[in-house]
Amino acid sequence: MKIDFTGKVALVTASTGGIGLGIARGLAESGAEVIINGRSESSVNQGIQHLQQAVPGAQLRAAIADLSTPEGVETLLKVAPDVDILVNNAGIFGPQDFYSTDDATWDNYWQTNVMSGVRLSRALLPGMVRKGWGRVVFISSESARNIPADMIHYGVTKTALLSLSRGLAKFVAGSGVTVNSVLPGPTLSDGFAAMMKDEVEKTGKSLETVAKEFVMQNRPSSVIQRAATVEEVANMVVYVCSEQASATSGAALRVDGGVVDDIV
Ligand code: NAD
């Protein structure tokens, strides 16, 4: 199979690091022009420099915007008013006791993880439908189905993305635009590394080893028995954005290493 995005413009939110950067790289390697989004000029420049080295000749556009507010989304839309592919990757996560999770935290998670995707889809889907081709992907999580007791606020937002994705797929049914969600499991991203930093420093073990121990202790149903790499998650996203994935819409696609103990 040869995936070719020549002539397509892709927006990947929060693509200066972690899974988003991996997705941006995969799309650029297959010929898409990729809009790189981050909250600061320096992080966006760094992401672009990284991609220019990794993918010589890559076509990249910078979009500095904080997607936790409607104004931030408007700023992004000025740079990306019309795209063929939208990957809603921006998301924050971290463990927090339910009793001490205040309304402001709940609201920030909802705005960043859910409303950014709602606002971008509302603005960008009409153009895709008019062209008769488009791809929208929501980066959800295995935590959408396997809600962690220490990250309920996060799990709620990721379950909401499954509902949003399925509903939008039906909303644009028959238009040539597909909408899907991808559910990664524990993945060795920058954010995951930050969550494991104390343990790596305390034990002197490698990030991979600490991540494997995390998976075995906290997600013992994992079939691969380790964290996934950013590339493993990005590969699924690149495929579902491709022409070849045209019969996949309204789906929740797992790259969770089998953590969710279910046959579908
Ligand atoms: P990460 O923390 O490594 O990267 C996230 C990026 O988002 C960072 O570059 C950060 O600067 C950016 N960001 C944060 N808030 C933003 C905002 N308001 N506006 C714009 N950018 C913002 O995270 P990651 O692990 O790569 O996660 C990417 C997505 O994958 C998230 O939606 C996350 O929930 C999901 N996910 C991650 C894992 C995992 O184990 N890493 C597992 C399942 C799902």
PDB file of C-alpha atoms and ligand atoms in Angstrom, residues 13-21 37-39 43 65-69 88-93 108 112-113 139-143 154 158 161 182-195 230 233, ligand 1:
ATOM      1  CA  THR A  13      -3.337  20.280  16.701  1.00  0.00           C
ATOM      2  CA  ALA A  14      -0.662  20.276  19.412  1.00  0.00           C
ATOM      3  CA  SER A  15       1.948  18.996  16.982  1.00  0.00           C
ATOM      4  CA  THR A  16       5.162  20.425  18.408  1.00  0.00           C
ATOM      5  CA  GLY A  17       5.816  17.321  20.516  1.00  0.00           C
ATOM      6  CA  GLY A  18       4.588  13.887  21.502  1.00  0.00           C
ATOM      7  CA  ILE A  19       2.015  11.985  19.462  1.00  0.00           C
ATOM      8  CA  GLY A  20       1.072  15.120  17.486  1.00  0.00           C
ATOM      9  CA  LEU A  21       4.620  15.581  16.213  1.00  0.00           C
ATOM     10  CA  ASN A  37       0.272  24.057  16.012  1.00  0.00           C
ATOM     11  CA  GLY A  38       1.692  24.901  19.414  1.00  0.00           C
ATOM     12  CA  ARG A  39       1.211  27.565  22.043  1.00  0.00           C
ATOM     13  CA  SER A  43       7.873  25.481  20.409  1.00  0.00           C
ATOM     14  CA  ALA A  65      -2.497  29.257  19.155  1.00  0.00           C
ATOM     15  CA  ASP A  66      -3.677  28.068  22.561  1.00  0.00           C
ATOM     16  CA  LEU A  67      -6.671  25.840  21.860  1.00  0.00           C
ATOM     17  CA  SER A  68      -8.124  25.963  25.365  1.00  0.00           C
ATOM     18  CA  THR A  69     -10.150  29.083  24.458  1.00  0.00           C
ATOM     19  CA  ASN A  88      -7.699  16.809  16.858  1.00  0.00           C
ATOM     20  CA  ASN A  89      -4.751  15.719  18.961  1.00  0.00           C
ATOM     21  CA  ALA A  90      -4.538  18.522  21.553  1.00  0.00           C
ATOM     22  CA  GLY A  91      -5.164  17.079  24.963  1.00  0.00           C
ATOM     23  CA  ILE A  92      -4.022  17.439  28.531  1.00  0.00           C
ATOM     24  CA  PHE A  93      -3.793  14.627  31.057  1.00  0.00           C
ATOM     25  CA  ASN A 108     -10.022  23.477  31.486  1.00  0.00           C
ATOM     26  CA  THR A 112      -8.942  21.846  25.824  1.00  0.00           C
ATOM     27  CA  ASN A 113      -9.790  18.205  25.168  1.00  0.00           C
ATOM     28  CA  ILE A 139      -7.279  11.362  19.427  1.00  0.00           C
ATOM     29  CA  SER A 140      -9.213   9.782  22.272  1.00  0.00           C
ATOM     30  CA  SER A 141      -7.678   7.220  24.648  1.00  0.00           C
ATOM     31  CA  GLU A 142      -8.150   3.757  26.084  1.00  0.00           C
ATOM     32  CA  SER A 143      -9.134   5.819  29.159  1.00  0.00           C
ATOM     33  CA  TYR A 154      -9.644  13.044  31.772  1.00  0.00           C
ATOM     34  CA  LYS A 158     -12.049  11.116  26.137  1.00  0.00           C
ATOM     35  CA  LEU A 161     -14.744  12.408  21.983  1.00  0.00           C
ATOM     36  CA  VAL A 182      -8.174   6.675  17.580  1.00  0.00           C
ATOM     37  CA  LEU A 183      -7.654   5.264  21.082  1.00  0.00           C
ATOM     38  CA  PRO A 184      -3.994   5.048  22.101  1.00  0.00           C
ATOM     39  CA  GLY A 185      -2.945   3.207  25.237  1.00  0.00           C
ATOM     40  CA  PRO A 186       0.061   4.284  27.306  1.00  0.00           C
ATOM     41  CA  THR A 187       2.415   5.854  24.749  1.00  0.00           C
ATOM     42  CA  LEU A 188       5.995   7.080  25.155  1.00  0.00           C
ATOM     43  CA  SER A 189       5.259  10.722  24.364  1.00  0.00           C
ATOM     44  CA  ASP A 190       6.840  13.832  25.886  1.00  0.00           C
ATOM     45  CA  GLY A 191       3.811  14.223  28.173  1.00  0.00           C
ATOM     46  CA  PHE A 192       3.994  10.608  29.318  1.00  0.00           C
ATOM     47  CA  ALA A 193       7.746  11.020  29.949  1.00  0.00           C
ATOM     48  CA  ALA A 194       6.984  14.079  32.117  1.00  0.00           C
ATOM     49  CA  MET A 195       4.502  12.003  34.137  1.00  0.00           C
ATOM     50  CA  VAL A 230       4.646   7.582  19.225  1.00  0.00           C
ATOM     51  CA  VAL A 233       0.131   5.463  17.216  1.00  0.00           C
TER      52      VAL A 233
HETATM   53  P1  NAD B   1       2.212  15.560  25.069  1.00  0.00           P
HETATM   54  O1  NAD B   1       1.993  16.203  26.403  1.00  0.00           O
HETATM   55  O2  NAD B   1       3.479  14.827  24.806  1.00  0.00           O
HETATM   56  O3  NAD B   1       1.975  16.571  23.923  1.00  0.00           O
HETATM   57  C1  NAD B   1       0.827  17.371  23.973  1.00  0.00           C
HETATM   58  C2  NAD B   1       1.105  18.646  23.273  1.00  0.00           C
HETATM   59  O4  NAD B   1      -0.071  19.437  23.438  1.00  0.00           O
HETATM   60  C3  NAD B   1       2.265  19.438  23.880  1.00  0.00           C
HETATM   61  O5  NAD B   1       3.144  19.803  22.837  1.00  0.00           O
HETATM   62  C4  NAD B   1       1.546  20.664  24.495  1.00  0.00           C
HETATM   63  O6  NAD B   1       2.328  21.816  24.419  1.00  0.00           O
HETATM   64  C5  NAD B   1       0.308  20.765  23.629  1.00  0.00           C
HETATM   65  N1  NAD B   1      -0.806  21.474  24.261  1.00  0.00           N
HETATM   66  C6  NAD B   1      -1.270  21.319  25.514  1.00  0.00           C
HETATM   67  N2  NAD B   1      -2.271  22.168  25.735  1.00  0.00           N
HETATM   68  C7  NAD B   1      -2.465  22.851  24.581  1.00  0.00           C
HETATM   69  C8  NAD B   1      -3.341  23.887  24.194  1.00  0.00           C
HETATM   70  N3  NAD B   1      -4.209  24.416  25.063  1.00  0.00           N
HETATM   71  N4  NAD B   1      -3.276  24.368  22.939  1.00  0.00           N
HETATM   72  C9  NAD B   1      -2.361  23.880  22.055  1.00  0.00           C
HETATM   73  N5  NAD B   1      -1.488  22.906  22.387  1.00  0.00           N
HETATM   74  C10 NAD B   1      -1.542  22.407  23.625  1.00  0.00           C
HETATM   75  O7  NAD B   1       0.953  14.615  24.895  1.00  0.00           O
HETATM   76  P2  NAD B   1       0.751  13.268  24.093  1.00  0.00           P
HETATM   77  O8  NAD B   1       0.981  12.147  25.029  1.00  0.00           O
HETATM   78  O9  NAD B   1       1.479  13.324  22.815  1.00  0.00           O
HETATM   79  O10 NAD B   1      -0.830  13.360  23.878  1.00  0.00           O
HETATM   80  C11 NAD B   1      -1.411  13.706  22.647  1.00  0.00           C
HETATM   81  C12 NAD B   1      -2.853  13.221  22.671  1.00  0.00           C
HETATM   82  O11 NAD B   1      -2.869  11.808  22.852  1.00  0.00           O
HETATM   83  C13 NAD B   1      -3.670  13.806  23.819  1.00  0.00           C
HETATM   84  O12 NAD B   1      -4.964  14.096  23.363  1.00  0.00           O
HETATM   85  C14 NAD B   1      -3.707  12.664  24.826  1.00  0.00           C
HETATM   86  O13 NAD B   1      -4.842  12.717  25.647  1.00  0.00           O
HETATM   87  C15 NAD B   1      -3.714  11.458  23.915  1.00  0.00           C
HETATM   88  N6  NAD B   1      -3.264  10.219  24.545  1.00  0.00           N
HETATM   89  C16 NAD B   1      -2.000  10.101  25.034  1.00  0.00           C
HETATM   90  C17 NAD B   1      -1.602   8.902  25.628  1.00  0.00           C
HETATM   91  C18 NAD B   1      -0.219   8.698  26.177  1.00  0.00           C
HETATM   92  O14 NAD B   1       0.017   7.720  26.898  1.00  0.00           O
HETATM   93  N7  NAD B   1       0.743   9.535  25.861  1.00  0.00           N
HETATM   94  C19 NAD B   1      -2.500   7.840  25.733  1.00  0.00           C
HETATM   95  C20 NAD B   1      -3.791   8.001  25.225  1.00  0.00           C
HETATM   96  C21 NAD B   1      -4.146   9.193  24.624  1.00  0.00           C
END
